Short mmCIF file of N, CA and C in Angstrom, two decimals:
data_model
loop_
_atom_site.label_atom_id
_atom_site.label_comp_id
_atom_site.label_asym_id
_atom_site.label_seq_id
_atom_site.Cartn_x
_atom_site.Cartn_y
_atom_site.Cartn_z
N UNK A 1 -2.64 16.42 30.48
CA UNK A 1 -2.36 15.76 29.22
C UNK A 1 -2.45 14.25 29.44
N UNK A 2 -3.24 13.55 28.62
CA UNK A 2 -3.40 12.11 28.82
C UNK A 2 -2.10 11.36 28.55
N UNK A 3 -1.94 10.29 29.29
CA UNK A 3 -0.75 9.45 29.14
C UNK A 3 -0.90 8.60 27.89
N UNK A 4 0.00 8.78 26.90
CA UNK A 4 -0.14 7.96 25.69
C UNK A 4 0.23 6.51 26.01
N UNK A 5 -0.74 5.63 25.84
CA UNK A 5 -0.47 4.21 26.08
C UNK A 5 -0.33 3.50 24.74
N UNK A 6 0.46 2.47 24.74
CA UNK A 6 0.64 1.75 23.48
C UNK A 6 -0.68 1.10 23.04
N UNK A 7 -0.79 0.88 21.75
CA UNK A 7 -1.98 0.23 21.22
C UNK A 7 -2.08 -1.16 21.82
N UNK A 8 -3.31 -1.62 22.09
CA UNK A 8 -3.46 -2.96 22.67
C UNK A 8 -2.90 -4.02 21.72
N UNK A 9 -2.25 -4.99 22.30
CA UNK A 9 -1.66 -6.07 21.49
C UNK A 9 -2.68 -7.16 21.32
N UNK A 10 -2.70 -7.70 20.11
CA UNK A 10 -3.57 -8.84 19.84
C UNK A 10 -2.89 -10.09 20.38
N UNK A 11 -3.68 -11.10 20.81
CA UNK A 11 -3.08 -12.31 21.37
C UNK A 11 -2.11 -13.00 20.41
N UNK A 12 -2.35 -12.94 19.11
CA UNK A 12 -1.49 -13.61 18.15
C UNK A 12 -0.21 -12.88 17.84
N UNK A 13 -0.08 -11.61 18.28
CA UNK A 13 1.13 -10.84 17.97
C UNK A 13 2.38 -11.51 18.52
N UNK A 14 2.33 -11.96 19.76
CA UNK A 14 3.50 -12.62 20.36
C UNK A 14 3.82 -13.90 19.61
N UNK A 15 2.80 -14.65 19.25
CA UNK A 15 3.00 -15.90 18.52
C UNK A 15 3.64 -15.63 17.17
N UNK A 16 3.15 -14.62 16.46
CA UNK A 16 3.70 -14.30 15.13
C UNK A 16 5.17 -13.89 15.24
N UNK A 17 5.51 -13.10 16.23
CA UNK A 17 6.90 -12.67 16.40
C UNK A 17 7.79 -13.87 16.74
N UNK A 18 7.31 -14.76 17.58
CA UNK A 18 8.07 -15.94 17.94
C UNK A 18 8.28 -16.85 16.73
N UNK A 19 7.23 -17.05 15.95
CA UNK A 19 7.34 -17.89 14.75
C UNK A 19 8.34 -17.28 13.76
N UNK A 20 8.30 -15.97 13.59
CA UNK A 20 9.24 -15.31 12.68
C UNK A 20 10.68 -15.55 13.13
N UNK A 21 10.93 -15.45 14.43
CA UNK A 21 12.28 -15.70 14.94
C UNK A 21 12.69 -17.16 14.73
N UNK A 22 11.76 -18.08 14.94
CA UNK A 22 12.07 -19.50 14.74
C UNK A 22 12.34 -19.82 13.27
N UNK A 23 11.57 -19.22 12.37
CA UNK A 23 11.79 -19.44 10.94
C UNK A 23 13.16 -18.89 10.54
N UNK A 24 13.52 -17.72 11.05
CA UNK A 24 14.84 -17.17 10.76
C UNK A 24 15.94 -18.09 11.26
N UNK A 25 15.76 -18.65 12.46
CA UNK A 25 16.76 -19.56 13.03
C UNK A 25 16.88 -20.84 12.19
N UNK A 26 15.76 -21.43 11.80
CA UNK A 26 15.80 -22.63 10.97
C UNK A 26 16.47 -22.33 9.63
N UNK A 27 16.14 -21.19 9.05
CA UNK A 27 16.74 -20.82 7.76
C UNK A 27 18.25 -20.66 7.90
N UNK A 28 18.69 -20.00 8.97
CA UNK A 28 20.14 -19.83 9.18
C UNK A 28 20.83 -21.18 9.34
N UNK A 29 20.18 -22.11 10.05
CA UNK A 29 20.78 -23.42 10.26
C UNK A 29 20.86 -24.23 8.97
N UNK A 30 19.91 -24.02 8.07
CA UNK A 30 19.90 -24.76 6.81
C UNK A 30 20.75 -24.11 5.73
N UNK A 31 21.05 -22.83 5.90
CA UNK A 31 21.83 -22.11 4.89
C UNK A 31 23.24 -22.66 4.86
N UNK A 32 23.76 -22.87 3.66
CA UNK A 32 25.15 -23.34 3.57
C UNK A 32 26.08 -22.27 4.15
N UNK A 33 27.02 -22.73 4.92
CA UNK A 33 27.99 -21.81 5.53
C UNK A 33 28.94 -21.27 4.46
N UNK A 34 29.13 -19.98 4.45
CA UNK A 34 30.10 -19.37 3.52
C UNK A 34 31.45 -19.33 4.22
N UNK A 35 32.45 -19.82 3.54
CA UNK A 35 33.79 -19.82 4.11
C UNK A 35 34.35 -18.41 4.21
N UNK A 36 33.90 -17.54 3.34
CA UNK A 36 34.38 -16.16 3.36
C UNK A 36 33.27 -15.25 2.87
N UNK A 37 33.34 -13.97 3.19
CA UNK A 37 32.32 -13.04 2.73
C UNK A 37 32.31 -12.95 1.20
N UNK A 38 31.17 -12.55 0.61
CA UNK A 38 31.12 -12.43 -0.85
C UNK A 38 32.19 -11.47 -1.36
N UNK A 39 32.79 -11.83 -2.50
CA UNK A 39 33.89 -11.05 -3.06
C UNK A 39 33.40 -9.74 -3.66
N UNK A 40 32.21 -9.72 -4.21
CA UNK A 40 31.72 -8.49 -4.83
C UNK A 40 30.21 -8.39 -4.67
N UNK A 41 29.65 -7.32 -5.19
CA UNK A 41 28.23 -7.05 -5.08
C UNK A 41 27.39 -8.13 -5.74
N UNK A 42 27.85 -8.66 -6.88
CA UNK A 42 27.11 -9.71 -7.58
C UNK A 42 27.03 -10.97 -6.72
N UNK A 43 28.14 -11.34 -6.08
CA UNK A 43 28.12 -12.50 -5.18
C UNK A 43 27.18 -12.25 -4.01
N UNK A 44 27.20 -11.06 -3.48
CA UNK A 44 26.33 -10.71 -2.37
C UNK A 44 24.86 -10.81 -2.76
N UNK A 45 24.54 -10.34 -3.96
CA UNK A 45 23.15 -10.41 -4.44
C UNK A 45 22.72 -11.86 -4.62
N UNK A 46 23.62 -12.71 -5.13
CA UNK A 46 23.29 -14.13 -5.31
C UNK A 46 23.05 -14.80 -3.96
N UNK A 47 23.89 -14.50 -2.97
CA UNK A 47 23.73 -15.08 -1.64
C UNK A 47 22.42 -14.60 -1.01
N UNK A 48 22.12 -13.34 -1.19
CA UNK A 48 20.89 -12.78 -0.65
C UNK A 48 19.67 -13.47 -1.28
N UNK A 49 19.73 -13.69 -2.59
CA UNK A 49 18.64 -14.36 -3.30
C UNK A 49 18.50 -15.80 -2.81
N UNK A 50 19.63 -16.51 -2.67
CA UNK A 50 19.59 -17.90 -2.18
C UNK A 50 18.97 -17.97 -0.79
N UNK A 51 19.37 -17.05 0.07
CA UNK A 51 18.84 -17.04 1.44
C UNK A 51 17.34 -16.74 1.43
N UNK A 52 16.91 -15.79 0.62
CA UNK A 52 15.48 -15.45 0.54
C UNK A 52 14.66 -16.63 0.03
N UNK A 53 15.19 -17.35 -0.96
CA UNK A 53 14.48 -18.51 -1.50
C UNK A 53 14.45 -19.65 -0.49
N UNK A 54 15.54 -19.83 0.26
CA UNK A 54 15.56 -20.85 1.30
C UNK A 54 14.54 -20.52 2.39
N UNK A 55 14.47 -19.26 2.78
CA UNK A 55 13.49 -18.84 3.79
C UNK A 55 12.07 -19.08 3.29
N UNK A 56 11.83 -18.81 2.04
CA UNK A 56 10.51 -19.07 1.45
C UNK A 56 10.19 -20.57 1.51
N UNK A 57 11.17 -21.40 1.20
CA UNK A 57 10.98 -22.86 1.26
C UNK A 57 10.65 -23.30 2.69
N UNK A 58 11.39 -22.75 3.66
CA UNK A 58 11.15 -23.08 5.07
C UNK A 58 9.73 -22.67 5.45
N UNK A 59 9.30 -21.49 5.05
CA UNK A 59 7.95 -21.02 5.37
C UNK A 59 6.89 -21.92 4.74
N UNK A 60 7.12 -22.39 3.52
CA UNK A 60 6.19 -23.29 2.87
C UNK A 60 6.09 -24.61 3.64
N UNK A 61 7.23 -25.12 4.08
CA UNK A 61 7.24 -26.35 4.87
C UNK A 61 6.54 -26.16 6.21
N UNK A 62 6.75 -25.01 6.84
CA UNK A 62 6.09 -24.71 8.11
C UNK A 62 4.58 -24.64 7.91
N UNK A 63 4.16 -23.98 6.84
CA UNK A 63 2.72 -23.86 6.57
C UNK A 63 2.09 -25.24 6.42
N UNK A 64 2.76 -26.13 5.70
CA UNK A 64 2.25 -27.48 5.51
C UNK A 64 2.20 -28.24 6.84
N UNK A 65 3.22 -28.09 7.65
CA UNK A 65 3.26 -28.75 8.96
C UNK A 65 2.16 -28.22 9.87
N UNK A 66 1.94 -26.92 9.85
CA UNK A 66 0.90 -26.32 10.68
C UNK A 66 -0.48 -26.81 10.24
N UNK A 67 -0.70 -26.90 8.95
CA UNK A 67 -1.98 -27.40 8.43
C UNK A 67 -2.24 -28.82 8.94
N UNK A 68 -1.21 -29.66 8.91
CA UNK A 68 -1.33 -31.03 9.40
C UNK A 68 -1.64 -31.03 10.91
N UNK A 69 -0.95 -30.18 11.66
CA UNK A 69 -1.19 -30.10 13.10
C UNK A 69 -2.59 -29.57 13.40
N UNK A 70 -3.09 -28.63 12.59
CA UNK A 70 -4.46 -28.14 12.75
C UNK A 70 -5.46 -29.28 12.56
N UNK A 71 -5.24 -30.09 11.53
CA UNK A 71 -6.14 -31.21 11.28
C UNK A 71 -6.15 -32.17 12.47
N UNK A 72 -4.98 -32.48 13.00
CA UNK A 72 -4.90 -33.36 14.16
C UNK A 72 -5.63 -32.76 15.36
N UNK A 73 -5.44 -31.47 15.59
CA UNK A 73 -6.07 -30.80 16.73
C UNK A 73 -7.59 -30.75 16.56
N UNK A 74 -8.07 -30.53 15.34
CA UNK A 74 -9.51 -30.51 15.09
C UNK A 74 -10.11 -31.88 15.37
N UNK A 75 -9.44 -32.93 14.93
CA UNK A 75 -9.94 -34.28 15.20
C UNK A 75 -9.93 -34.58 16.70
N UNK A 76 -8.88 -34.16 17.39
CA UNK A 76 -8.81 -34.38 18.84
C UNK A 76 -9.92 -33.60 19.55
N UNK A 77 -10.18 -32.38 19.09
CA UNK A 77 -11.25 -31.58 19.70
C UNK A 77 -12.60 -32.25 19.49
N UNK A 78 -12.85 -32.74 18.27
CA UNK A 78 -14.12 -33.41 17.98
C UNK A 78 -14.26 -34.68 18.81
N UNK A 79 -13.18 -35.44 18.92
CA UNK A 79 -13.23 -36.67 19.70
C UNK A 79 -13.47 -36.41 21.18
N UNK A 80 -13.09 -35.22 21.64
CA UNK A 80 -13.32 -34.90 23.05
C UNK A 80 -14.66 -34.19 23.27
N UNK A 81 -15.45 -34.09 22.20
CA UNK A 81 -16.81 -33.57 22.37
C UNK A 81 -17.08 -32.19 21.80
N UNK A 82 -16.08 -31.53 21.22
CA UNK A 82 -16.31 -30.20 20.64
C UNK A 82 -17.12 -30.33 19.36
N UNK A 83 -17.98 -29.37 19.13
CA UNK A 83 -18.76 -29.34 17.91
C UNK A 83 -18.18 -28.34 16.93
N UNK A 84 -18.79 -28.28 15.74
CA UNK A 84 -18.31 -27.34 14.73
C UNK A 84 -18.31 -25.89 15.21
N UNK A 85 -19.32 -25.45 15.99
CA UNK A 85 -19.26 -24.05 16.45
C UNK A 85 -18.00 -23.76 17.28
N UNK A 86 -17.65 -24.66 18.19
CA UNK A 86 -16.46 -24.44 19.03
C UNK A 86 -15.17 -24.55 18.21
N UNK A 87 -15.12 -25.52 17.32
CA UNK A 87 -13.93 -25.70 16.49
C UNK A 87 -13.75 -24.49 15.58
N UNK A 88 -14.84 -24.02 14.98
CA UNK A 88 -14.77 -22.83 14.14
C UNK A 88 -14.29 -21.62 14.91
N UNK A 89 -14.83 -21.44 16.12
CA UNK A 89 -14.42 -20.29 16.93
C UNK A 89 -12.93 -20.36 17.27
N UNK A 90 -12.43 -21.56 17.52
CA UNK A 90 -11.01 -21.71 17.88
C UNK A 90 -10.09 -21.30 16.74
N UNK A 91 -10.55 -21.42 15.49
CA UNK A 91 -9.72 -21.06 14.34
C UNK A 91 -10.24 -19.82 13.61
N UNK A 92 -11.04 -19.04 14.32
CA UNK A 92 -11.57 -17.77 13.80
C UNK A 92 -12.34 -17.94 12.50
N UNK A 93 -13.21 -18.94 12.47
CA UNK A 93 -14.08 -19.10 11.31
C UNK A 93 -15.46 -19.50 11.81
N UNK A 94 -16.41 -19.44 10.93
CA UNK A 94 -17.78 -19.80 11.30
C UNK A 94 -17.92 -21.31 11.44
N UNK A 95 -19.04 -21.71 12.00
CA UNK A 95 -19.35 -23.13 12.10
C UNK A 95 -19.36 -23.75 10.72
N UNK A 96 -19.98 -23.03 9.77
CA UNK A 96 -20.03 -23.53 8.39
C UNK A 96 -18.63 -23.64 7.78
N UNK A 97 -17.79 -22.67 8.08
CA UNK A 97 -16.41 -22.71 7.57
C UNK A 97 -15.67 -23.92 8.12
N UNK A 98 -15.86 -24.20 9.41
CA UNK A 98 -15.22 -25.37 10.01
C UNK A 98 -15.76 -26.65 9.39
N UNK A 99 -17.05 -26.69 9.14
CA UNK A 99 -17.66 -27.88 8.51
C UNK A 99 -17.10 -28.09 7.10
N UNK A 100 -16.88 -26.98 6.36
CA UNK A 100 -16.30 -27.09 5.01
C UNK A 100 -14.83 -27.51 5.09
N UNK A 101 -14.12 -27.00 6.07
CA UNK A 101 -12.69 -27.32 6.22
C UNK A 101 -12.48 -28.77 6.62
N UNK A 102 -13.34 -29.26 7.54
CA UNK A 102 -13.21 -30.63 8.04
C UNK A 102 -14.54 -31.37 7.86
N UNK A 103 -14.91 -31.65 6.61
CA UNK A 103 -16.18 -32.36 6.40
C UNK A 103 -16.13 -33.75 7.02
N UNK A 104 -17.23 -34.13 7.62
CA UNK A 104 -17.30 -35.47 8.20
C UNK A 104 -16.56 -35.61 9.52
N UNK A 105 -16.09 -34.50 10.07
CA UNK A 105 -15.35 -34.56 11.33
C UNK A 105 -16.25 -35.09 12.44
N UNK A 106 -17.47 -34.63 12.44
CA UNK A 106 -18.44 -35.08 13.44
C UNK A 106 -19.41 -36.04 12.77
N UNK A 107 -19.34 -37.26 13.16
CA UNK A 107 -20.22 -38.28 12.60
C UNK A 107 -20.91 -38.99 13.75
N UNK A 108 -21.77 -39.92 13.41
CA UNK A 108 -22.43 -40.69 14.45
C UNK A 108 -21.43 -41.49 15.27
N UNK A 109 -20.27 -41.79 14.65
CA UNK A 109 -19.24 -42.55 15.35
C UNK A 109 -18.37 -41.71 16.26
N UNK A 110 -18.48 -40.37 16.14
CA UNK A 110 -17.67 -39.50 16.99
C UNK A 110 -18.19 -39.59 18.40
N UNK A 111 -17.31 -39.85 19.33
CA UNK A 111 -17.74 -39.96 20.71
C UNK A 111 -17.92 -38.56 21.29
N UNK A 112 -19.02 -38.39 21.96
CA UNK A 112 -19.29 -37.12 22.64
C UNK A 112 -19.56 -37.42 24.11
N UNK A 113 -18.83 -36.79 24.99
CA UNK A 113 -19.12 -37.01 26.40
C UNK A 113 -20.54 -36.55 26.70
N UNK A 114 -21.29 -37.41 27.31
CA UNK A 114 -22.66 -37.05 27.67
C UNK A 114 -22.78 -37.10 29.18
N UNK A 115 -23.54 -36.16 29.71
CA UNK A 115 -23.72 -36.20 31.17
C UNK A 115 -24.55 -37.42 31.55
N UNK A 116 -24.22 -37.98 32.68
CA UNK A 116 -24.98 -39.13 33.15
C UNK A 116 -26.31 -38.65 33.68
N UNK A 117 -27.40 -39.39 33.35
CA UNK A 117 -28.70 -38.98 33.89
C UNK A 117 -28.69 -39.12 35.40
N UNK A 118 -29.48 -38.30 36.06
CA UNK A 118 -29.52 -38.42 37.54
C UNK A 118 -30.01 -39.79 37.94
N UNK A 119 -29.44 -40.29 39.02
CA UNK A 119 -29.81 -41.61 39.52
C UNK A 119 -31.19 -41.50 40.19
N UNK A 120 -32.09 -42.39 39.80
CA UNK A 120 -33.43 -42.37 40.41
C UNK A 120 -33.57 -43.53 41.35
N UNK A 121 -34.07 -43.24 42.47
CA UNK A 121 -34.33 -44.33 43.40
C UNK A 121 -35.76 -44.81 43.20
N UNK A 122 -35.98 -46.09 43.38
CA UNK A 122 -37.33 -46.64 43.17
C UNK A 122 -38.06 -46.86 44.42
#
C-alpha cells in the first residue's frame, strides 16, 4: 500500500499563513479593549461586527502598503539591471503585464550593468 504523502506545498503558502497571523495580531492590538465580556447576544454580535470591520480595514491598509513596496522593489530591480521579463516573472505576470503595471520603468536613463569588453592589447 503506497504511503499517503501530503500534497506539495506551494512556496507562497507559508507566506500567506504568516501574513494572516500578522494581520490578526495587528487587528487585536488595534481593537479597543473590552473591560468586560458582552452582556448579551446583541452586544456580542456588535463586537464581532466591529472586529470584522477593523480586520477588513487593516487588510486594506496592508494591501496598499504592499502595493507601495512592490513599486519600490520593481524600481530597485530595474535600476539593478532587471528587464520587464524578469520583473514580470518575479510577480507571476507576463512581460507585457509588468510593462502595463510599471510603464516607463525601463527608460534610456535606467542604468543597466553592462559587461566590460575584453581588454585588447595592441
